[in-house]
Short mmCIF file of C-alpha atoms and ligand atoms in Angstrom, two decimals:
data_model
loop_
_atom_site.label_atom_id
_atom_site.label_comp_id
_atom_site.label_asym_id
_atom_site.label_seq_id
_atom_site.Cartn_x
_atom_site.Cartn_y
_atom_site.Cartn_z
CA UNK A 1 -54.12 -14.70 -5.68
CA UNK A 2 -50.13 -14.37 -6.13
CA UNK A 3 -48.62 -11.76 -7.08
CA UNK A 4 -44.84 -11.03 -7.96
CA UNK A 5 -43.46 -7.77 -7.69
CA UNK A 6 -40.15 -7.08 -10.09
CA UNK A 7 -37.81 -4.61 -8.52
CA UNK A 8 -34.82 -2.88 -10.83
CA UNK A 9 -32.60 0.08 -10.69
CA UNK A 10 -33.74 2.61 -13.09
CA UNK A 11 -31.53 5.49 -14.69
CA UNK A 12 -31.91 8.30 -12.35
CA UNK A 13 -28.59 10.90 -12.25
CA UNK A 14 -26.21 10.52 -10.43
CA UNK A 15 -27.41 7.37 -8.51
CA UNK A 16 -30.40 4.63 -9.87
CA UNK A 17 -33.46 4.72 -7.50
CA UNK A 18 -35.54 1.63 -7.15
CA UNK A 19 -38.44 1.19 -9.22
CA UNK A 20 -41.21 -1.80 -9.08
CA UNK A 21 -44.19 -3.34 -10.71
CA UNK A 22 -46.73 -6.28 -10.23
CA UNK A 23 -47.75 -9.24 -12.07
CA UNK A 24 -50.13 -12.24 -11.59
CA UNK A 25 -47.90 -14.96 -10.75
CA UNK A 26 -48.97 -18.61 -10.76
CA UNK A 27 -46.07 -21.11 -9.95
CA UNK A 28 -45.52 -24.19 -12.28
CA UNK A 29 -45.06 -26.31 -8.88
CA UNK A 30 -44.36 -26.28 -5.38
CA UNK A 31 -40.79 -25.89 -5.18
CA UNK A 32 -39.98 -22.28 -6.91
CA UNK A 33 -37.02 -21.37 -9.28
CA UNK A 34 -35.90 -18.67 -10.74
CA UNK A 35 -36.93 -19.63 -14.09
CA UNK A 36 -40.43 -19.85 -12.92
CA UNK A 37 -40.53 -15.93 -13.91
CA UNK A 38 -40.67 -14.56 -16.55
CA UNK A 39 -39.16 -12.31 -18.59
CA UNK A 40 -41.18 -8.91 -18.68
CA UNK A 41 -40.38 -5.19 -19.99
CA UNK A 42 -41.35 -1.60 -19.10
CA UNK A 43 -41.33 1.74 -20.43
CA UNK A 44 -37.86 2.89 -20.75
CA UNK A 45 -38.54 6.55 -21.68
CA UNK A 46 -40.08 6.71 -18.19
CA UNK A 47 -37.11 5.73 -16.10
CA UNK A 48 -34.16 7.89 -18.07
CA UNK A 49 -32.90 4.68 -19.86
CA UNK A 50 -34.65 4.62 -23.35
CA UNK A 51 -35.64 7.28 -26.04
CA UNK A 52 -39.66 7.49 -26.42
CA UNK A 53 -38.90 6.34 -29.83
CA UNK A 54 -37.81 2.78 -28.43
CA UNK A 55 -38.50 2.34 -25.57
CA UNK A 56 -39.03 -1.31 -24.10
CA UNK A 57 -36.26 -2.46 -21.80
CA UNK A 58 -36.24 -5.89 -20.84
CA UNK A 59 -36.24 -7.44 -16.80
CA UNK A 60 -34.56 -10.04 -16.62
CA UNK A 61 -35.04 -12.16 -12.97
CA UNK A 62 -32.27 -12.94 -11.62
CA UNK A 63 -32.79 -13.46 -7.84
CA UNK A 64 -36.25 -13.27 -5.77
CA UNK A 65 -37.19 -13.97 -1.78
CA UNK A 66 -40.59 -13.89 -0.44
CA UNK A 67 -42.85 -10.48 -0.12
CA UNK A 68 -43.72 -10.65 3.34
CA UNK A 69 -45.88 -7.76 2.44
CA UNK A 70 -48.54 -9.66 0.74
CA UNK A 71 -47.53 -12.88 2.54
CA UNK A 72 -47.35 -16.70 1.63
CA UNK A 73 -47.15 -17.48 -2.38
CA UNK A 74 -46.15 -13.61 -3.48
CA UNK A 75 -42.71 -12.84 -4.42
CA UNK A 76 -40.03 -10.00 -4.78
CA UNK A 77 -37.92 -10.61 -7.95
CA UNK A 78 -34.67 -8.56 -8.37
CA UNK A 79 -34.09 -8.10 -12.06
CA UNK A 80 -31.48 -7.01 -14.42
CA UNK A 81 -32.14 -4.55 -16.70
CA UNK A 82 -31.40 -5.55 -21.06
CA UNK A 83 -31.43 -3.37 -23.91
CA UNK A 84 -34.00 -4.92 -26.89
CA UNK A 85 -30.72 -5.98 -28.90
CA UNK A 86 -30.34 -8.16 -25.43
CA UNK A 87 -26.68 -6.26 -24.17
CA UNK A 88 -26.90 -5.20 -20.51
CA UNK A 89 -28.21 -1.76 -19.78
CA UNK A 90 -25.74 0.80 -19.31
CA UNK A 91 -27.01 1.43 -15.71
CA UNK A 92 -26.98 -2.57 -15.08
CA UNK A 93 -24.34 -2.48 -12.32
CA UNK A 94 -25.16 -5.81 -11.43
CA UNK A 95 -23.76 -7.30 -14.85
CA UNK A 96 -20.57 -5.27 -14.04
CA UNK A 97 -20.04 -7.03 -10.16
CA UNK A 98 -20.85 -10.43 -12.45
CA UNK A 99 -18.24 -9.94 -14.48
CA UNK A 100 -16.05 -9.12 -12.02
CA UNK A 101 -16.54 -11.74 -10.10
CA UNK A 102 -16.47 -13.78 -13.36
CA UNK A 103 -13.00 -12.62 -14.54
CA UNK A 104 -11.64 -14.48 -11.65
CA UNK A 105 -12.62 -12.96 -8.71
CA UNK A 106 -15.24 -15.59 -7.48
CA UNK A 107 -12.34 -17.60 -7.14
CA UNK A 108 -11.28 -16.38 -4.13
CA UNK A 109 -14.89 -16.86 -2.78
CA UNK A 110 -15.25 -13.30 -1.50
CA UNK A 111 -17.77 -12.51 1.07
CA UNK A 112 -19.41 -8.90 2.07
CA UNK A 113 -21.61 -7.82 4.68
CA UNK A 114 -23.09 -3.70 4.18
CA UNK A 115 -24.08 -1.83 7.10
CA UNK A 116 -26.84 0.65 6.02
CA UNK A 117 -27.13 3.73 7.63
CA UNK A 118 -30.01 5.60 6.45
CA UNK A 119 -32.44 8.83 8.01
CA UNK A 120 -35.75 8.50 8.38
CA UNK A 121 -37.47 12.14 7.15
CA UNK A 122 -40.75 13.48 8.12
CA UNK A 123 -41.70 16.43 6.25
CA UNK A 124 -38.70 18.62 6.07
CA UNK A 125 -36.38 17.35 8.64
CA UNK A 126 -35.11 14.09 10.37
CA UNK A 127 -37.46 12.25 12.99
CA UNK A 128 -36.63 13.54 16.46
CA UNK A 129 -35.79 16.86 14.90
CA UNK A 130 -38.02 20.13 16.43
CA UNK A 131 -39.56 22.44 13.96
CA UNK A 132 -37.49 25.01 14.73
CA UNK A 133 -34.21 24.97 15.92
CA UNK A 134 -31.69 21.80 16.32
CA UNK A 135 -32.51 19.15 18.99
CA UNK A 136 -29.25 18.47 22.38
CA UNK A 137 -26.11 17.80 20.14
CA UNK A 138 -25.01 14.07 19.48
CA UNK A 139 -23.94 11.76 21.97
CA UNK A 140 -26.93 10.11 23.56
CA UNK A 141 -28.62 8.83 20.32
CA UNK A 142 -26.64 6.31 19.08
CA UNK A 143 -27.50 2.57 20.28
CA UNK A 144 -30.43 4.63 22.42
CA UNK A 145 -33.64 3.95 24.44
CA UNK A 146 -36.13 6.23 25.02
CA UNK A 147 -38.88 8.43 23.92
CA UNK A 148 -36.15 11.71 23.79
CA UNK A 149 -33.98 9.45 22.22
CA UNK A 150 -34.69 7.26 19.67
CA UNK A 151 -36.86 8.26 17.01
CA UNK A 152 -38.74 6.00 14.41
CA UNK A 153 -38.25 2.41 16.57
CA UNK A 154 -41.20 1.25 14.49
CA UNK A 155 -40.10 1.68 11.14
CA UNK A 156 -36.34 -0.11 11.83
CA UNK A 157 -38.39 -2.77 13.94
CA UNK A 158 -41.23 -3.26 10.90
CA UNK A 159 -38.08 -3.27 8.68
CA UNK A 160 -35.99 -5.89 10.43
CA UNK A 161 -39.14 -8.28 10.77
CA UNK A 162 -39.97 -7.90 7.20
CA UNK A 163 -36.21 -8.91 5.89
CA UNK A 164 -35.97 -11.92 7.95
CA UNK A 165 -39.77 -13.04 6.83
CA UNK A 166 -38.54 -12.52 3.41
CA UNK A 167 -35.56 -14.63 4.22
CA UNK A 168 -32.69 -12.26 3.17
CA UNK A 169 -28.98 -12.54 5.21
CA UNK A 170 -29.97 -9.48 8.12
CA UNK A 171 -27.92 -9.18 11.00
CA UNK A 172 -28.71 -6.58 12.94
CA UNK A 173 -29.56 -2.93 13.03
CA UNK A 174 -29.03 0.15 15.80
CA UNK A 175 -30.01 3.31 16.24
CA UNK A 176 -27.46 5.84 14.86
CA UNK A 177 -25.89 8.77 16.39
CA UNK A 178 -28.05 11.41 14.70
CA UNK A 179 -31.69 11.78 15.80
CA UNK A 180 -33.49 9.70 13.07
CA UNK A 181 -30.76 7.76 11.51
CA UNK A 182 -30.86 4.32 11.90
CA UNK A 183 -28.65 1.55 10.57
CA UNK A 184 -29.19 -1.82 9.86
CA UNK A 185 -26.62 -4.93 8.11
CA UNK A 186 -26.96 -7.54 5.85
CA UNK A 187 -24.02 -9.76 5.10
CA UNK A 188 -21.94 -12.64 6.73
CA UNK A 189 -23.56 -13.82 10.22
CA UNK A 190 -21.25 -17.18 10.88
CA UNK A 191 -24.22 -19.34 9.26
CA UNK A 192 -23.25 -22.27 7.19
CA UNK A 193 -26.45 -22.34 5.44
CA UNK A 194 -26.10 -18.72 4.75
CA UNK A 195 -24.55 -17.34 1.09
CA UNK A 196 -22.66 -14.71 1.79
CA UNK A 197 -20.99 -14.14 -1.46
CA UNK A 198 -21.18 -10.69 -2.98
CA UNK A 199 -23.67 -11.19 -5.21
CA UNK A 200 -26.03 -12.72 -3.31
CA UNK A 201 -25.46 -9.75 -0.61
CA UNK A 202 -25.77 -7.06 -2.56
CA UNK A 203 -29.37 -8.54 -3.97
CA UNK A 204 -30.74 -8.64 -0.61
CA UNK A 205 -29.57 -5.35 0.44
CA UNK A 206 -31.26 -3.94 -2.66
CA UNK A 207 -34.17 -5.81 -1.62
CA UNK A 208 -33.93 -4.59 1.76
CA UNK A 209 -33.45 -1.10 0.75
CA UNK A 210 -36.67 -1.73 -1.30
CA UNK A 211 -38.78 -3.21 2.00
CA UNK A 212 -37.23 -0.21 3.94
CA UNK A 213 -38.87 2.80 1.19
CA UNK A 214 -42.67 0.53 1.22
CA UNK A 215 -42.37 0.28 5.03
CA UNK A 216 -42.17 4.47 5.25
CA UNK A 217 -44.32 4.74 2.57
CA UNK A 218 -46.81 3.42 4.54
CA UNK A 219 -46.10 5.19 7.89
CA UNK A 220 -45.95 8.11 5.68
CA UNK A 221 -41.97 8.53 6.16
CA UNK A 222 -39.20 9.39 3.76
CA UNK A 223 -36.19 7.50 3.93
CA UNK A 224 -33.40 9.36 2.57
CA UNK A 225 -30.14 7.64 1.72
CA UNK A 226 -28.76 10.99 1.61
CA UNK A 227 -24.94 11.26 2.72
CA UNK A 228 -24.88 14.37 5.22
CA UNK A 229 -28.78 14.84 5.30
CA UNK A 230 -28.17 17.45 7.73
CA UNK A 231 -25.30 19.94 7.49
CA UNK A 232 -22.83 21.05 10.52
CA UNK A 233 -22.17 19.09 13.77
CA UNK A 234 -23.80 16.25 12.65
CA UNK A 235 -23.07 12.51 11.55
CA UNK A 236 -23.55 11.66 7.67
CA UNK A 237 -24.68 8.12 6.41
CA UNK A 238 -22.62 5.66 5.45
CA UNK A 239 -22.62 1.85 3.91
CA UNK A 240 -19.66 0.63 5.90
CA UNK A 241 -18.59 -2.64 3.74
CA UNK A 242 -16.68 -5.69 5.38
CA UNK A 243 -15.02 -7.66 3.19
CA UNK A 244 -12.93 -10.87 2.78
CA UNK A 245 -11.76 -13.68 0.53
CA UNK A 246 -10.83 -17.22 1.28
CA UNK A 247 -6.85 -16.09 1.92
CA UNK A 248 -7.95 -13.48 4.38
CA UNK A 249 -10.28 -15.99 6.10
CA UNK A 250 -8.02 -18.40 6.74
CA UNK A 251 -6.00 -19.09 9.88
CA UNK A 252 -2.94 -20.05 8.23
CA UNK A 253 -2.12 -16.62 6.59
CA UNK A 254 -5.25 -14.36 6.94
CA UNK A 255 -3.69 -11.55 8.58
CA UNK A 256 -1.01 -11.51 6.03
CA UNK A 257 -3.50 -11.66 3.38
CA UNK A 258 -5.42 -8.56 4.93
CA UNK A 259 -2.65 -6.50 4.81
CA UNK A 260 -1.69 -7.26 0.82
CA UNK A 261 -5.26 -6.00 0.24
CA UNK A 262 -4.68 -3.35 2.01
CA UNK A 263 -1.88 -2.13 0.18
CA UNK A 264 -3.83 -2.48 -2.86
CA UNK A 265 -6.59 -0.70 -1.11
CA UNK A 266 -3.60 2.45 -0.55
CA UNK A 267 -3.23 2.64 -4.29
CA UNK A 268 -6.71 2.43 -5.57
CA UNK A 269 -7.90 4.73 -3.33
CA UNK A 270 -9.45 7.32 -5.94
CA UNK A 271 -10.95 4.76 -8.00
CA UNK A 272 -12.94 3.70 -5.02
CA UNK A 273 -13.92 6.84 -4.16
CA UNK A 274 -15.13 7.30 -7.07
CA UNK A 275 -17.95 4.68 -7.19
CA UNK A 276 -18.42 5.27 -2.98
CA UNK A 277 -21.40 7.88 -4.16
CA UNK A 278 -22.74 10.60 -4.38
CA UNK A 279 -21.54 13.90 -2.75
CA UNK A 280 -19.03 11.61 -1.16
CA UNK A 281 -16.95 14.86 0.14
CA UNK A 282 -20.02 15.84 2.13
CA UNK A 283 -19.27 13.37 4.34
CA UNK A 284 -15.47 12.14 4.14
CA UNK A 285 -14.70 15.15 6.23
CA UNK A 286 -12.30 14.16 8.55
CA UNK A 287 -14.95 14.20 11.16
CA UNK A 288 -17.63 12.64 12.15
CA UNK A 289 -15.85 9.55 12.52
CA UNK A 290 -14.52 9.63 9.15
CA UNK A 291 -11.50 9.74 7.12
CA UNK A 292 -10.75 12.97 4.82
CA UNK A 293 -11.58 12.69 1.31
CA UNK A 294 -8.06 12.89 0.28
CA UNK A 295 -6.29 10.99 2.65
CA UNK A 296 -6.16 7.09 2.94
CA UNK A 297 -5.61 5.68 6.58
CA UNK A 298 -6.04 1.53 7.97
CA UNK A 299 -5.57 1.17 11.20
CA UNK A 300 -6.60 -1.86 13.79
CA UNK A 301 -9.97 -0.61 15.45
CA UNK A 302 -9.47 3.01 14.19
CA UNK A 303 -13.15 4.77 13.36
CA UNK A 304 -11.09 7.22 11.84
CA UNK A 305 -9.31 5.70 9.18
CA UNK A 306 -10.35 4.60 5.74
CA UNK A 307 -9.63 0.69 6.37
CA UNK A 308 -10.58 -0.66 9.51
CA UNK A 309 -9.12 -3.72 10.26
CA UNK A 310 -11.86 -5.13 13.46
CA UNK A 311 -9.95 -5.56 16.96
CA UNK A 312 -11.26 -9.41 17.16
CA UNK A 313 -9.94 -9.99 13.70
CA UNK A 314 -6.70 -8.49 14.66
CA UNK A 315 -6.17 -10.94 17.73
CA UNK A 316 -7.10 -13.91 15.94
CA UNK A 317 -4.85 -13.22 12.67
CA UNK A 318 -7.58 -13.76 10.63
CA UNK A 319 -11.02 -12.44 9.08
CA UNK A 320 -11.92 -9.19 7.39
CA UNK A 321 -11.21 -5.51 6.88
CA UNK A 322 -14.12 -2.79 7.15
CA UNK A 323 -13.95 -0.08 4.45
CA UNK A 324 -15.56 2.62 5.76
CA UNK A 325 -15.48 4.89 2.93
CA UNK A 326 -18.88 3.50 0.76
CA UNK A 327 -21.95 6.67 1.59
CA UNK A 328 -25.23 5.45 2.12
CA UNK A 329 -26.06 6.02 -1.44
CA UNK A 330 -23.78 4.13 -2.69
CA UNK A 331 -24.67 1.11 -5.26
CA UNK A 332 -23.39 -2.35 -3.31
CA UNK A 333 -22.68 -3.63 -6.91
CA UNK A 334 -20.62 -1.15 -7.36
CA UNK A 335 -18.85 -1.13 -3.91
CA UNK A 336 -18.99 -5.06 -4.09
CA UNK A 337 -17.06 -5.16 -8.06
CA UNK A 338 -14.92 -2.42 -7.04
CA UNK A 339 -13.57 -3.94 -3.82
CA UNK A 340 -13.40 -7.88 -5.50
CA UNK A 341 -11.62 -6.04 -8.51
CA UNK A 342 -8.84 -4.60 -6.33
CA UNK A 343 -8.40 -7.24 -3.51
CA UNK A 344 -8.07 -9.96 -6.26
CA UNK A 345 -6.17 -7.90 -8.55
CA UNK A 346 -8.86 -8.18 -11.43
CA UNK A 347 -9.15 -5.92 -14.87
CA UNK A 348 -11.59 -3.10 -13.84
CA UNK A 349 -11.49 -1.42 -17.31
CA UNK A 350 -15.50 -2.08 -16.83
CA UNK A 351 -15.54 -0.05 -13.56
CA UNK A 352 -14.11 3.27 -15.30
CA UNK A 353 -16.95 5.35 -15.77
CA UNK A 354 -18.03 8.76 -17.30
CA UNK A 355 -19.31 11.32 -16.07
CA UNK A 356 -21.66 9.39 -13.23
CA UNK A 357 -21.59 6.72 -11.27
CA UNK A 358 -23.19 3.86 -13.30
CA UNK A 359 -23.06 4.49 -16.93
CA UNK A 360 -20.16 3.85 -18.69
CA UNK A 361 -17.73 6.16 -20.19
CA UNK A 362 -18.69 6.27 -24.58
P1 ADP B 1 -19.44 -2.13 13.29
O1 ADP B 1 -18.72 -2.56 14.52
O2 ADP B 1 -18.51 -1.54 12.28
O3 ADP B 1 -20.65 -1.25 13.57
P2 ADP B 1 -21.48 -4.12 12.59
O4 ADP B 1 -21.69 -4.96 13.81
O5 ADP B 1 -22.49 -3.08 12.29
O6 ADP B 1 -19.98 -3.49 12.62
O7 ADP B 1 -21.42 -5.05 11.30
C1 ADP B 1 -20.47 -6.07 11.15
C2 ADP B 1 -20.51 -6.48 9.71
O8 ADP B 1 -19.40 -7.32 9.42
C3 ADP B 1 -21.76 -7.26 9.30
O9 ADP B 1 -22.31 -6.67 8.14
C4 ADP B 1 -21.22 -8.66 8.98
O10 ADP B 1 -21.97 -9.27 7.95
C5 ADP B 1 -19.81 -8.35 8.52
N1 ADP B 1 -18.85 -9.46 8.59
C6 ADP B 1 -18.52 -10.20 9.67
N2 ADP B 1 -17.61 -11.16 9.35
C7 ADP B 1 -17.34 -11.01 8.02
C8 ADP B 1 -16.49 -11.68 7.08
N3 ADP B 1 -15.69 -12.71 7.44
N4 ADP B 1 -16.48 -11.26 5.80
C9 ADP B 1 -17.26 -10.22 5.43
N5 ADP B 1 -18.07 -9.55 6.25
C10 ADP B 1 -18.13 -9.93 7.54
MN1 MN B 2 -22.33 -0.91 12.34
MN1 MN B 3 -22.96 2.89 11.80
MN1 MN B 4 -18.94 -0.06 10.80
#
């Protein structure tokens, strides 16, 4: 038996959680497409996206890797999410980065790669955390070894196996600097057979994040995407998001380019913040790593600035910029439209927003 499992954001406030269901799926041959799936619905009124009174909304596939869950022949299938009268879903952030990237921004070829941070929860506090009482302060857990150290190796390990199995763009992943947090990247790794354009790269790090909640689930682990899980002395999570176009890639100019987007970066910076996510001053504190809230700072190889422009990339005049505002929670659609919108100077009257982070102001 084959089975493929479609995966879509649903309409949770503020942020869209993942949500997934499972249908018989025979393949019409041996090499599979896209098309090969088909269109399917759910129940709306169940996900805060439809009225009981009409409720179908409509999945639309539009990207799928292997399950390595269920193994050879079953599939994951990312989907967008249509209203009956066939208009994108108000909480479809995908269409948004699509049309983004459509209004002239795939153009200039733009390439991401996320780093995830995330915290692994067991009952009511991190992994690694006593039951009463704080564990030794930060410093040794980051990048660690070690029973005392590094807490919930299996899950990250289980997690990193299952993404490359599944055949998504993962590069790596670390242990963070809180006890429990983890972080692991997909995005740009120098492959040539690799697509590393936005869209792609923001489907498999939804898929990822997907892979990452049914790995838990079945250690019996919460993985919270939260952006200061734990108050005080202590690291938040963050989706650090490199980014770069053609211009900035290239060794005749690159460097120059960087710095134009940066500028562009310095006067956008409250529209960013405000797709970055949720409870986004929790963690832009000024410490911790960070940049304040209210300030923007780029700097080469400063972890305390908004913009980090990479040492190596620096030295060689060309490459990418890190923004290292994005919180874990935030959407990489969102993050992806938002940063191709301002770096290649594109309309973003679809990015302005009400009164959350994915629907659409009336
Ligand atoms: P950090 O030093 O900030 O922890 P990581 O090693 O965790 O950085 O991650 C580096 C990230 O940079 C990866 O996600 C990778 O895909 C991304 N990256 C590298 N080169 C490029 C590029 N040219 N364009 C976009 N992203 C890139
Ligand atoms: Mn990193
Ligand atoms: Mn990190
Ligand atoms: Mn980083």
């Amino acid at each position: 038996m084959t089975f493929a499992e479609y995966i879509w954001l649903d309409g949770a406030e503020p942020i869209s959680e993942l949500r997934s269901k499972t249908r018989f799926f025979k393949p019409a041959g041996k090499a599979i497409k896209l098309s090969d799936f088909p269109e399917w619905s759910y129940d709306g009124s169940s996900t805060n996206q439809a009225d009981g009174s009409d409720s179908d909304c409509l999945l639309q596939p539009v990207a799928f890797s292997k399950d390595p869950i269920r193994g050879d022949g079953n599939y994951l299938v990312m989907c967008e999410v249509f209203r009956p009268d066939g208009a994108p879903h108000e909480t479809n952030t995908r269409s948004k980065l699509r049309a983004i990237l459509n209004a002239g921004a795939q153009s200039e070829d733009p390439w991401i790669g996320f780093e995830q941070e995330y915290t692994l929860i067991d009952g009511a506090r991190p992994l690694g955390f006593p039951e009463h009482g704080y564990p030794a302060p930060q410093g040794p857990y980051y990048c660690a070894i070690g029973a005392d150290r590094a807490f919930g190796r299996d899950i990250a390990e289980r997690h990193a196996a299952l993404c490359e199995q599944a055949g998504l763009v993962f590069y790596g992943l670390n242990a963070e600097v809180m006890p429990g947090q983890w972080e692991f990247q997909i995005g740009y790794r120098g492959i040539a057979e690799d697509d590393a354009s936005a869209l792609n790269i923001a489907d498999h790090l939804w898929i990822a994040r997907w892979l990452l909640h049914r790995v838990a689930e079945d250690a019996g682990v919460l993985v919270s995407f939260d952006n200061k899980p734990v108050k005080g002395d202590w690291n938040g999570a963050g989706m650090h998001t490199n980014f770069s176009t053609s211009r900035m890639r290239s060794a005749n100019g690159g460097l120059e380019a960087i710095e134009r987007a940066v500028s562009r970066l310095a006067h956008s910076h409250d529209d960013h913040i405000a797709l970055y996510g949720d409870r986004l001053h929790e963690r832009l504190t000024g410490l911790h790593e960070t940049c304040s809230i209210s300030e923007f700072r780029s700097g080469a190889g400063d972890r305390g600035a908004s913009i980090r422009i990479p040492l190596g990339v620096a030295m060689k005049g060309a490459g990418y910029f890190e923004d290292r505002r994005p919180g874990a929670n935030a959407d990489p659609y969102l993050v992806a439209a938002r940063l191709a919108a301002t770096v290649c100077e594109i309309d973003d009257a679809i990015l302005r927003f009400g009164d959350t982070n994915h629907k659409a102001a009336a």
